[in-house]
Amino acid sequence: MQEKWILVRMGEISLKGKNRYIFEDILIKNIKDSLADLEDREIEKAYGRIYIEAKDDFKEVSERLKNVFGIVSFSLAVKTDLNMEAIEKSVLRVMAELDASTFKVDCRRPNKKFPVKSPDISRQVGGYILKNLSGWKVDIHNPQHLLEIEVRDEGAYIYTGSVPGPGGLPVRSTGKGILLLSGGIDSPVAGYLGMKRGVELIGLHFHSFPFTSQRSKEKVIDLSKELSKYCGTFKLYVNHFTEIQKEIRKKCPEKFYVTIMRRMMFRIAHRIAQKEGALAIFTGENLGQVASQTLESMRAINEVTDYPVLRPLITMDKQEIIRMAEKINTYEISIRPYEDCCTLFLPKYPATKPNVESVRQSEEELDIERLIEESLEKTEVLQVKGV
Ligand code: ATP
Ligand code: MG
């Protein structure tokens, strides 16, 4: 037997006690989904690891696995029969593909029935390499290549090096949330971080056609495409917010436009959360970044929903957010110069510390229930899939 497998390590999931199997099964399903359009292959689970049969497309598979949350790292390994001769032969094949340099052999032997102990396997294999390949030298403190051997029940795995995965928890393992997705820099990053903690996010975008153009909607769809890389298909609600904004402008004091607009956004998000069975609302808000992002303002907005409002970026600096947006390829899309619905009716002097009681009173002129119902009726639902 000499087969190639990708050995996947899952880190945090293995700490989840009895629920571990649920997490592992979700991760396996997510891996399968991410590779669904490639050649068919075996995917197995054993002792806190996942093994993916390797074909000739390791590079492509590798790119996909880098976006599957829950994977800590992975390695391309050769699997061989359980005897020293087979192990040594495979080791030579693995090492022959590398440029000769310094190395160290590290062995683990969860299979205690294997007759040779780990330190002895390492020593013996090390000696075998030195005898059969030229140019190699042992360096136990700082080797150029670490050759790892894992002796398990079903065979021995041999590999050098590993590729880092994205970490986190598998998407869909911790529940559903509604992500308020604008066309800005912040909310896609908040979405990425929410998904990284295993949340299945459903996007909600408020569009103010004809004040905002078709292009600004396309921008949000492109951002959704980037986010879909982590979850397969990204469901996006596009809400037509124009009527609500007009009403606010007509009937509410200018200094509260932004606060009232956000309260309406949260009320709509609340309705969609109920419909979708979601348990939280995610936003890209950040403390102190703009006038409306103060604690007073957050309190005045939060009041309209009893779902937790989660703000993954709350403590981050703008530069950190931008760096992360660049890393996940959303930055270039976010800076396209199309207007956002919030900037349209921006008052000259927004209340930075809105008083909840005054905001409630200012809203009394609005027929909130009717406005919400009408805008929900006009909401489109899109299923956005990868790039
Ligand atoms: P972003 O870069 O995410 O747009 P921002 O710094 O521009 O954030 P605001 O415009 O105050 O901040 O928006 C704060 C949050 O409110 C956004 O991160 C987003 O979650 C939500 N939001 C704002 N506008 C919209 C919109 N048109 N559709 C959906 N959500 C929105
Ligand atoms: Mg914005």
GROMACS .gro file of C-alpha atoms and ligand atoms in nm:
model
  419
    1MET     CA    1   0.000   0.000   0.000
    2GLN     CA    2   0.124   0.346  -0.084
    3GLU     CA    3  -0.143   0.609  -0.096
    4LYS     CA    4  -0.149   0.983  -0.058
    5TRP     CA    5  -0.384   1.143   0.191
    6ILE     CA    6  -0.434   1.493   0.322
    7LEU     CA    7  -0.428   1.482   0.696
    8VAL     CA    8  -0.643   1.753   0.852
    9ARG     CA    9  -0.596   1.877   1.211
   10MET     CA   10  -0.891   2.039   1.383
   11GLY     CA   11  -0.757   2.190   1.706
   12GLU     CA   12  -1.028   2.361   1.907
   13ILE     CA   13  -1.300   2.119   1.804
   14SER     CA   14  -1.129   1.836   1.986
   15LEU     CA   15  -1.189   2.029   2.310
   16LYS     CA   16  -1.564   2.019   2.273
   17GLY     CA   17  -1.622   1.704   2.480
   18LYS     CA   18  -1.939   1.517   2.400
   19ASN     CA   19  -2.040   1.764   2.128
   20ARG     CA   20  -1.718   1.697   1.948
   21TYR     CA   21  -1.881   1.455   1.705
   22ILE     CA   22  -2.138   1.710   1.601
   23PHE     CA   23  -1.864   1.964   1.528
   24GLU     CA   24  -1.656   1.708   1.342
   25ASP     CA   25  -1.948   1.598   1.128
   26ILE     CA   26  -2.030   1.956   1.034
   27LEU     CA   27  -1.666   2.014   0.945
   28ILE     CA   28  -1.659   1.704   0.726
   29LYS     CA   29  -1.975   1.818   0.551
   30ASN     CA   30  -1.824   2.165   0.494
   31ILE     CA   31  -1.506   2.008   0.353
   32LYS     CA   32  -1.713   1.789   0.121
   33ASP     CA   33  -1.915   2.090   0.004
   34SER     CA   34  -1.604   2.293  -0.063
   35LEU     CA   35  -1.461   2.014  -0.282
   36ALA     CA   36  -1.792   1.911  -0.439
   37ASP     CA   37  -1.706   2.019  -0.794
   38LEU     CA   38  -1.368   1.842  -0.795
   39GLU     CA   39  -1.298   1.473  -0.857
   40ASP     CA   40  -1.475   1.233  -0.617
   41ARG     CA   41  -1.267   1.121  -0.325
   42GLU     CA   42  -1.282   0.944   0.009
   43ILE     CA   43  -1.308   1.159   0.320
   44GLU     CA   44  -1.270   0.976   0.650
   45LYS     CA   45  -1.263   1.061   1.014
   46ALA     CA   46  -1.041   0.885   1.267
   47TYR     CA   47  -0.927   0.975   1.616
   48GLY     CA   48  -0.969   1.350   1.605
   49ARG     CA   49  -0.836   1.377   1.250
   50ILE     CA   50  -0.991   1.397   0.908
   51TYR     CA   51  -0.828   1.224   0.614
   52ILE     CA   52  -0.897   1.337   0.259
   53GLU     CA   53  -0.785   1.119  -0.027
   54ALA     CA   54  -0.528   1.317  -0.228
   55LYS     CA   55  -0.549   1.325  -0.604
   56ASP     CA   56  -0.329   1.523  -0.842
   57ASP     CA   57  -0.511   1.844  -0.751
   58PHE     CA   58  -0.351   1.911  -0.412
   59LYS     CA   59  -0.289   2.273  -0.501
   60GLU     CA   60  -0.653   2.341  -0.575
   61VAL     CA   61  -0.774   2.142  -0.274
   62SER     CA   62  -0.527   2.329  -0.060
   63GLU     CA   63  -0.670   2.666  -0.169
   64ARG     CA   64  -1.019   2.548  -0.076
   65LEU     CA   65  -0.919   2.408   0.262
   66LYS     CA   66  -0.763   2.741   0.357
   67ASN     CA   67  -1.118   2.881   0.366
   68VAL     CA   68  -1.281   2.604   0.568
   69PHE     CA   69  -1.314   2.725   0.927
   70GLY     CA   70  -1.236   2.463   1.190
   71ILE     CA   71  -0.921   2.344   1.011
   72VAL     CA   72  -0.609   2.432   1.205
   73SER     CA   73  -0.358   2.288   0.959
   74PHE     CA   74  -0.318   2.012   0.705
   75SER     CA   75  -0.040   1.807   0.550
   76LEU     CA   76   0.002   1.600   0.239
   77ALA     CA   77   0.104   1.256   0.370
   78VAL     CA   78   0.203   0.920   0.228
   79LYS     CA   79   0.024   0.628   0.393
   80THR     CA   80   0.204   0.295   0.409
   81ASP     CA   81   0.171  -0.055   0.555
   82LEU     CA   82   0.257  -0.113   0.914
   83ASN     CA   83   0.608  -0.249   0.897
   84MET     CA   84   0.948  -0.084   0.916
   85GLU     CA   85   1.048  -0.183   0.566
   86ALA     CA   86   0.744  -0.019   0.409
   87ILE     CA   87   0.791   0.290   0.627
   88GLU     CA   88   1.157   0.326   0.529
   89LYS     CA   89   1.081   0.287   0.159
   90SER     CA   90   0.810   0.552   0.173
   91VAL     CA   91   1.034   0.786   0.370
   92LEU     CA   92   1.294   0.769   0.093
   93ARG     CA   93   1.032   0.861  -0.163
   94VAL     CA   94   0.914   1.157   0.041
   95MET     CA   95   1.268   1.280   0.108
   96ALA     CA   96   1.383   1.231  -0.252
   97GLU     CA   97   1.139   1.504  -0.358
   98LEU     CA   98   1.315   1.761  -0.139
   99ASP     CA   99   1.647   1.937  -0.187
  100ALA     CA  100   1.901   1.775   0.040
  101SER     CA  101   1.953   1.975   0.355
  102THR     CA  102   1.926   1.917   0.732
  103PHE     CA  103   1.647   1.710   0.881
  104LYS     CA  104   1.503   1.559   1.194
  105VAL     CA  105   1.267   1.265   1.229
  106ASP     CA  106   0.979   1.293   1.471
  107CYS     CA  107   0.759   0.993   1.538
  108ARG     CA  108   0.428   0.936   1.720
  109ARG     CA  109   0.285   0.592   1.781
  110PRO     CA  110  -0.079   0.595   1.893
  111ASN     CA  111  -0.091   0.233   1.773
  112LYS     CA  112   0.075   0.060   2.068
  113LYS     CA  113   0.057  -0.277   1.893
  114PHE     CA  114   0.328  -0.169   1.654
  115PRO     CA  115   0.639  -0.347   1.788
  116VAL     CA  116   0.895  -0.066   1.753
  117LYS     CA  117   0.876   0.230   1.992
  118SER     CA  118   0.868   0.591   1.860
  119PRO     CA  119   1.225   0.692   1.956
  120ASP     CA  120   1.354   0.373   1.798
  121ILE     CA  121   1.153   0.433   1.479
  122SER     CA  122   1.294   0.787   1.456
  123ARG     CA  123   1.650   0.664   1.507
  124GLN     CA  124   1.619   0.377   1.265
  125VAL     CA  125   1.456   0.587   0.992
  126GLY     CA  126   1.713   0.866   1.041
  127GLY     CA  127   1.996   0.614   0.996
  128TYR     CA  128   1.825   0.472   0.689
  129ILE     CA  129   1.804   0.817   0.526
  130LEU     CA  130   2.171   0.892   0.595
  131LYS     CA  131   2.274   0.557   0.448
  132ASN     CA  132   2.059   0.579   0.134
  133LEU     CA  133   2.045   0.946   0.035
  134SER     CA  134   2.342   1.174  -0.010
  135GLY     CA  135   2.370   1.533   0.108
  136TRP     CA  136   2.141   1.504   0.411
  137LYS     CA  137   2.252   1.586   0.767
  138VAL     CA  138   2.071   1.553   1.096
  139ASP     CA  139   1.999   1.871   1.293
  140ILE     CA  140   1.778   1.807   1.593
  141HIS     CA  141   1.755   2.169   1.708
  142ASN     CA  142   1.686   2.362   1.390
  143PRO     CA  143   1.621   2.125   1.101
  144GLN     CA  144   1.532   2.256   0.757
  145HIS     CA  145   1.285   1.968   0.718
  146LEU     CA  146   1.095   1.796   0.993
  147LEU     CA  147   0.996   1.447   0.880
  148GLU     CA  148   0.696   1.329   1.075
  149ILE     CA  149   0.581   0.971   1.108
  150GLU     CA  150   0.252   0.876   1.270
  151VAL     CA  151   0.195   0.508   1.334
  152ARG     CA  152  -0.179   0.452   1.356
  153ASP     CA  153  -0.404   0.148   1.351
  154GLU     CA  154  -0.484   0.169   0.984
  155GLY     CA  155  -0.134   0.248   0.859
  156ALA     CA  156   0.160   0.480   0.900
  157TYR     CA  157   0.151   0.839   0.773
  158ILE     CA  158   0.467   1.015   0.661
  159TYR     CA  159   0.492   1.384   0.580
  160THR     CA  160   0.706   1.696   0.600
  161GLY     CA  161   0.560   2.033   0.690
  162SER     CA  162   0.204   2.153   0.714
  163VAL     CA  163  -0.012   2.425   0.565
  164PRO     CA  164  -0.192   2.654   0.813
  165GLY     CA  165  -0.571   2.647   0.796
  166PRO     CA  166  -0.797   2.939   0.894
  167GLY     CA  167  -0.871   2.808   1.247
  168GLY     CA  168  -1.202   2.895   1.415
  169LEU     CA  169  -1.509   2.674   1.425
  170PRO     CA  170  -1.697   2.512   1.136
  171VAL     CA  171  -1.963   2.735   0.982
  172ARG     CA  172  -2.310   2.622   1.096
  173SER     CA  173  -2.178   2.475   1.420
  174THR     CA  174  -2.280   2.763   1.649
  175GLY     CA  175  -2.610   2.889   1.510
  176LYS     CA  176  -2.751   3.145   1.272
  177GLY     CA  177  -2.717   3.522   1.263
  178ILE     CA  178  -2.831   3.812   1.047
  179LEU     CA  179  -2.543   4.023   0.914
  180LEU     CA  180  -2.621   4.385   0.831
  181LEU     CA  181  -2.411   4.413   0.520
  182SER     CA  182  -2.351   4.759   0.378
  183GLY     CA  183  -2.115   4.827   0.091
  184GLY     CA  184  -1.855   4.961   0.334
  185ILE     CA  185  -1.525   4.828   0.458
  186ASP     CA  186  -1.637   4.714   0.800
  187SER     CA  187  -1.940   4.491   0.772
  188PRO     CA  188  -1.783   4.226   0.543
  189VAL     CA  189  -1.500   4.195   0.794
  190ALA     CA  190  -1.754   4.158   1.076
  191GLY     CA  191  -1.918   3.886   0.866
  192TYR     CA  192  -1.590   3.706   0.818
  193LEU     CA  193  -1.523   3.709   1.193
  194GLY     CA  194  -1.875   3.588   1.275
  195MET     CA  195  -1.843   3.299   1.032
  196LYS     CA  196  -1.503   3.219   1.177
  197ARG     CA  197  -1.678   3.149   1.509
  198GLY     CA  198  -1.903   2.901   1.333
  199VAL     CA  199  -2.206   3.125   1.277
  200GLU     CA  200  -2.413   3.075   0.964
  201LEU     CA  201  -2.470   3.434   0.854
  202ILE     CA  202  -2.751   3.557   0.637
  203GLY     CA  203  -2.689   3.896   0.479
  204LEU     CA  204  -2.931   4.187   0.494
  205HIS     CA  205  -2.866   4.492   0.281
  206PHE     CA  206  -3.071   4.810   0.275
  207HIS     CA  207  -3.094   4.961  -0.066
  208SER     CA  208  -3.238   5.304  -0.146
  209PHE     CA  209  -3.317   5.284  -0.512
  210PRO     CA  210  -3.329   5.524  -0.703
  211PHE     CA  211  -3.114   5.730  -0.463
  212THR     CA  212  -2.856   5.455  -0.466
  213SER     CA  213  -2.768   5.295  -0.797
  214GLN     CA  214  -2.777   4.941  -0.930
  215ARG     CA  215  -2.397   4.951  -0.903
  216SER     CA  216  -2.411   4.988  -0.527
  217LYS     CA  217  -2.626   4.677  -0.509
  218GLU     CA  218  -2.383   4.488  -0.733
  219LYS     CA  219  -2.107   4.588  -0.497
  220VAL     CA  220  -2.287   4.420  -0.209
  221ILE     CA  221  -2.342   4.111  -0.422
  222ASP     CA  222  -1.969   4.102  -0.497
  223LEU     CA  223  -1.894   4.130  -0.126
  224SER     CA  224  -2.138   3.845  -0.065
  225LYS     CA  225  -1.953   3.637  -0.322
  226GLU     CA  226  -1.633   3.683  -0.125
  227LEU     CA  227  -1.811   3.580   0.195
  228SER     CA  228  -1.963   3.277   0.024
  229LYS     CA  229  -1.613   3.129  -0.001
  230TYR     CA  230  -1.644   3.042   0.366
  231CYS     CA  231  -1.995   2.903   0.367
  232GLY     CA  232  -2.078   2.768   0.022
  233THR     CA  233  -2.381   2.977  -0.062
  234PHE     CA  234  -2.449   3.313   0.099
  235LYS     CA  235  -2.812   3.407   0.137
  236LEU     CA  236  -2.867   3.781   0.094
  237TYR     CA  237  -3.182   3.979   0.164
  238VAL     CA  238  -3.202   4.309  -0.021
  239ASN     CA  239  -3.449   4.540   0.146
  240HIS     CA  240  -3.592   4.843  -0.032
  241PHE     CA  241  -3.549   5.111   0.226
  242THR     CA  242  -3.638   5.421   0.027
  243GLU     CA  243  -3.992   5.472   0.155
  244ILE     CA  244  -3.881   5.443   0.514
  245GLN     CA  245  -3.607   5.697   0.465
  246LYS     CA  246  -3.845   5.938   0.299
  247GLU     CA  247  -4.091   5.906   0.583
  248ILE     CA  248  -3.821   5.963   0.843
  249ARG     CA  249  -3.713   6.273   0.657
  250LYS     CA  250  -4.062   6.402   0.636
  251LYS     CA  251  -4.168   6.336   0.995
  252CYS     CA  252  -3.871   6.319   1.232
  253PRO     CA  253  -3.625   6.579   1.364
  254GLU     CA  254  -3.313   6.595   1.154
  255LYS     CA  255  -3.073   6.532   1.441
  256PHE     CA  256  -3.227   6.188   1.496
  257TYR     CA  257  -3.236   6.073   1.131
  258VAL     CA  258  -2.947   5.835   1.171
  259THR     CA  259  -3.063   5.687   1.500
  260ILE     CA  260  -3.417   5.634   1.376
  261MET     CA  261  -3.297   5.492   1.048
  262ARG     CA  262  -3.086   5.240   1.237
  263ARG     CA  263  -3.371   5.151   1.465
  264MET     CA  264  -3.575   5.073   1.156
  265MET     CA  265  -3.290   4.861   1.017
  266PHE     CA  266  -3.274   4.664   1.341
  267ARG     CA  267  -3.650   4.614   1.350
  268ILE     CA  268  -3.639   4.470   0.999
  269ALA     CA  269  -3.338   4.255   1.089
  270HIS     CA  270  -3.535   4.132   1.391
  271ARG     CA  271  -3.825   4.022   1.168
  272ILE     CA  272  -3.594   3.842   0.929
  273ALA     CA  273  -3.413   3.676   1.221
  274GLN     CA  274  -3.747   3.544   1.345
  275LYS     CA  275  -3.831   3.409   1.004
  276GLU     CA  276  -3.490   3.248   0.958
  277GLY     CA  277  -3.454   3.108   1.308
  278ALA     CA  278  -3.149   3.328   1.364
  279LEU     CA  279  -3.043   3.419   1.717
  280ALA     CA  280  -2.833   3.733   1.677
  281ILE     CA  281  -2.777   4.043   1.466
  282PHE     CA  282  -2.422   4.117   1.350
  283THR     CA  283  -2.300   4.461   1.243
  284GLY     CA  284  -1.971   4.623   1.141
  285GLU     CA  285  -2.005   4.896   1.402
  286ASN     CA  286  -1.698   5.013   1.581
  287LEU     CA  287  -1.677   5.232   1.886
  288GLY     CA  288  -1.615   5.599   1.815
  289GLN     CA  289  -1.544   5.562   1.445
  290VAL     CA  290  -1.822   5.790   1.327
  291ALA     CA  291  -2.068   6.017   1.503
  292SER     CA  292  -2.338   5.751   1.520
  293GLN     CA  293  -2.112   5.491   1.677
  294THR     CA  294  -2.117   5.597   2.039
  295LEU     CA  295  -2.234   5.390   2.334
  296GLU     CA  296  -2.537   5.620   2.374
  297SER     CA  297  -2.629   5.563   2.014
  298MET     CA  298  -2.582   5.187   2.039
  299ARG     CA  299  -2.808   5.177   2.339
  300ALA     CA  300  -3.076   5.380   2.159
  301ILE     CA  301  -3.058   5.144   1.862
  302ASN     CA  302  -3.039   4.816   2.054
  303GLU     CA  303  -3.360   4.897   2.233
  304VAL     CA  304  -3.580   4.788   1.943
  305THR     CA  305  -3.471   4.423   1.946
  306ASP     CA  306  -3.413   4.164   2.215
  307TYR     CA  307  -3.175   3.965   1.999
  308PRO     CA  308  -2.813   4.013   2.099
  309VAL     CA  309  -2.650   4.264   1.864
  310LEU     CA  310  -2.296   4.142   1.807
  311ARG     CA  311  -2.029   4.379   1.687
  312PRO     CA  312  -1.712   4.182   1.617
  313LEU     CA  313  -1.511   4.496   1.525
  314ILE     CA  314  -1.604   4.698   1.830
  315THR     CA  315  -1.251   4.732   1.970
  316MET     CA  316  -1.050   4.723   1.650
  317ASP     CA  317  -0.856   5.014   1.500
  318LYS     CA  318  -0.946   5.121   1.147
  319GLN     CA  319  -0.603   5.011   1.025
  320GLU     CA  320  -0.650   4.663   1.167
  321ILE     CA  321  -0.990   4.641   1.000
  322ILE     CA  322  -0.845   4.752   0.667
  323ARG     CA  323  -0.565   4.497   0.692
  324MET     CA  324  -0.817   4.223   0.754
  325ALA     CA  325  -1.038   4.346   0.468
  326GLU     CA  326  -0.735   4.326   0.239
  327LYS     CA  327  -0.658   3.976   0.357
  328ILE     CA  328  -1.009   3.854   0.277
  329ASN     CA  329  -1.021   4.039  -0.060
  330THR     CA  330  -1.313   4.263   0.028
  331TYR     CA  331  -1.121   4.591   0.059
  332GLU     CA  332  -1.092   4.661  -0.315
  333ILE     CA  333  -1.466   4.600  -0.357
  334SER     CA  334  -1.561   4.812  -0.056
  335ILE     CA  335  -1.373   5.119  -0.175
  336ARG     CA  336  -1.556   5.136  -0.508
  337PRO     CA  337  -1.709   5.481  -0.500
  338TYR     CA  338  -2.081   5.412  -0.488
  339GLU     CA  339  -2.310   5.589  -0.250
  340ASP     CA  340  -2.451   5.415   0.056
  341CYS     CA  341  -2.807   5.464   0.173
  342CYS     CA  342  -2.684   5.603   0.505
  343THR     CA  343  -2.480   5.884   0.356
  344LEU     CA  344  -2.774   6.012   0.153
  345PHE     CA  345  -2.977   6.168   0.426
  346LEU     CA  346  -2.692   6.249   0.654
  347PRO     CA  347  -2.789   6.545   0.871
  348LYS     CA  348  -2.547   6.828   0.927
  349TYR     CA  349  -2.549   6.788   1.302
  350PRO     CA  350  -2.643   6.433   1.399
  351ALA     CA  351  -2.705   6.367   1.768
  352THR     CA  352  -2.399   6.183   1.890
  353LYS     CA  353  -2.557   6.110   2.225
  354PRO     CA  354  -2.920   6.049   2.142
  355ASN     CA  355  -3.149   6.031   2.440
  356VAL     CA  356  -3.361   5.715   2.417
  357GLU     CA  357  -3.674   5.884   2.546
  358SER     CA  358  -3.654   6.170   2.293
  359VAL     CA  359  -3.588   5.929   2.010
  360ARG     CA  360  -3.896   5.725   2.104
  361GLN     CA  361  -4.107   6.041   2.104
  362SER     CA  362  -3.968   6.153   1.768
  363GLU     CA  363  -4.072   5.825   1.616
  364GLU     CA  364  -4.435   5.858   1.720
  365GLU     CA  365  -4.529   6.023   1.392
  366LEU     CA  366  -4.418   5.715   1.197
  367ASP     CA  367  -4.650   5.426   1.122
  368ILE     CA  368  -4.371   5.186   1.207
  369GLU     CA  369  -4.564   4.862   1.163
  370ARG     CA  370  -4.697   4.953   0.820
  371LEU     CA  371  -4.356   5.075   0.700
  372ILE     CA  372  -4.190   4.753   0.809
  373GLU     CA  373  -4.458   4.533   0.654
  374GLU     CA  374  -4.444   4.717   0.323
  375SER     CA  375  -4.067   4.706   0.302
  376LEU     CA  376  -4.062   4.336   0.392
  377GLU     CA  377  -4.302   4.265   0.109
  378LYS     CA  378  -4.059   4.423  -0.133
  379THR     CA  379  -3.754   4.242   0.003
  380GLU     CA  380  -3.565   4.030  -0.249
  381VAL     CA  381  -3.382   3.713  -0.150
  382LEU     CA  382  -3.069   3.616  -0.342
  383GLN     CA  383  -2.855   3.304  -0.315
  384VAL     CA  384  -2.501   3.420  -0.386
  385LYS     CA  385  -2.240   3.169  -0.475
  386GLY     CA  386  -1.859   3.189  -0.502
  387VAL     CA  387  -1.630   3.351  -0.750
  388ATP     P1  388  -1.943   4.980   0.704
  388ATP     O1  389  -1.803   5.003   0.656
  388ATP     O2  390  -1.969   4.838   0.743
  388ATP     O3  391  -2.047   5.038   0.614
  388ATP     P2  392  -1.937   5.217   0.860
  388ATP     O4  393  -1.812   5.243   0.933
  388ATP     O5  394  -1.961   5.287   0.731
  388ATP     O6  395  -1.953   5.061   0.841
  388ATP     P3  396  -2.202   5.294   0.941
  388ATP     O7  397  -2.232   5.345   0.806
  388ATP     O8  398  -2.230   5.375   1.060
  388ATP     O9  399  -2.052   5.251   0.962
  388ATP    O10  400  -2.276   5.155   0.956
  388ATP     C1  401  -2.259   5.077   1.071
  388ATP     C2  402  -2.312   4.938   1.044
  388ATP    O11  403  -2.452   4.941   1.013
  388ATP     C3  404  -2.248   4.873   0.923
  388ATP    O12  405  -2.125   4.813   0.955
  388ATP     C4  406  -2.353   4.773   0.885
  388ATP    O13  407  -2.344   4.658   0.965
  388ATP     C5  408  -2.482   4.848   0.912
  388ATP     N1  409  -2.526   4.918   0.790
  388ATP     C6  410  -2.507   5.045   0.754
  388ATP     N2  411  -2.561   5.072   0.633
  388ATP     C7  412  -2.618   4.958   0.590
  388ATP     C8  413  -2.691   4.918   0.472
  388ATP     N3  414  -2.714   5.002   0.372
  388ATP     N4  415  -2.734   4.790   0.465
  388ATP     C9  416  -2.711   4.704   0.564
  388ATP     N5  417  -2.643   4.734   0.677
  388ATP    C10  418  -2.597   4.859   0.690
  389MG      MG  419  -2.114   5.243   0.591
   0.00000   0.00000   0.00000
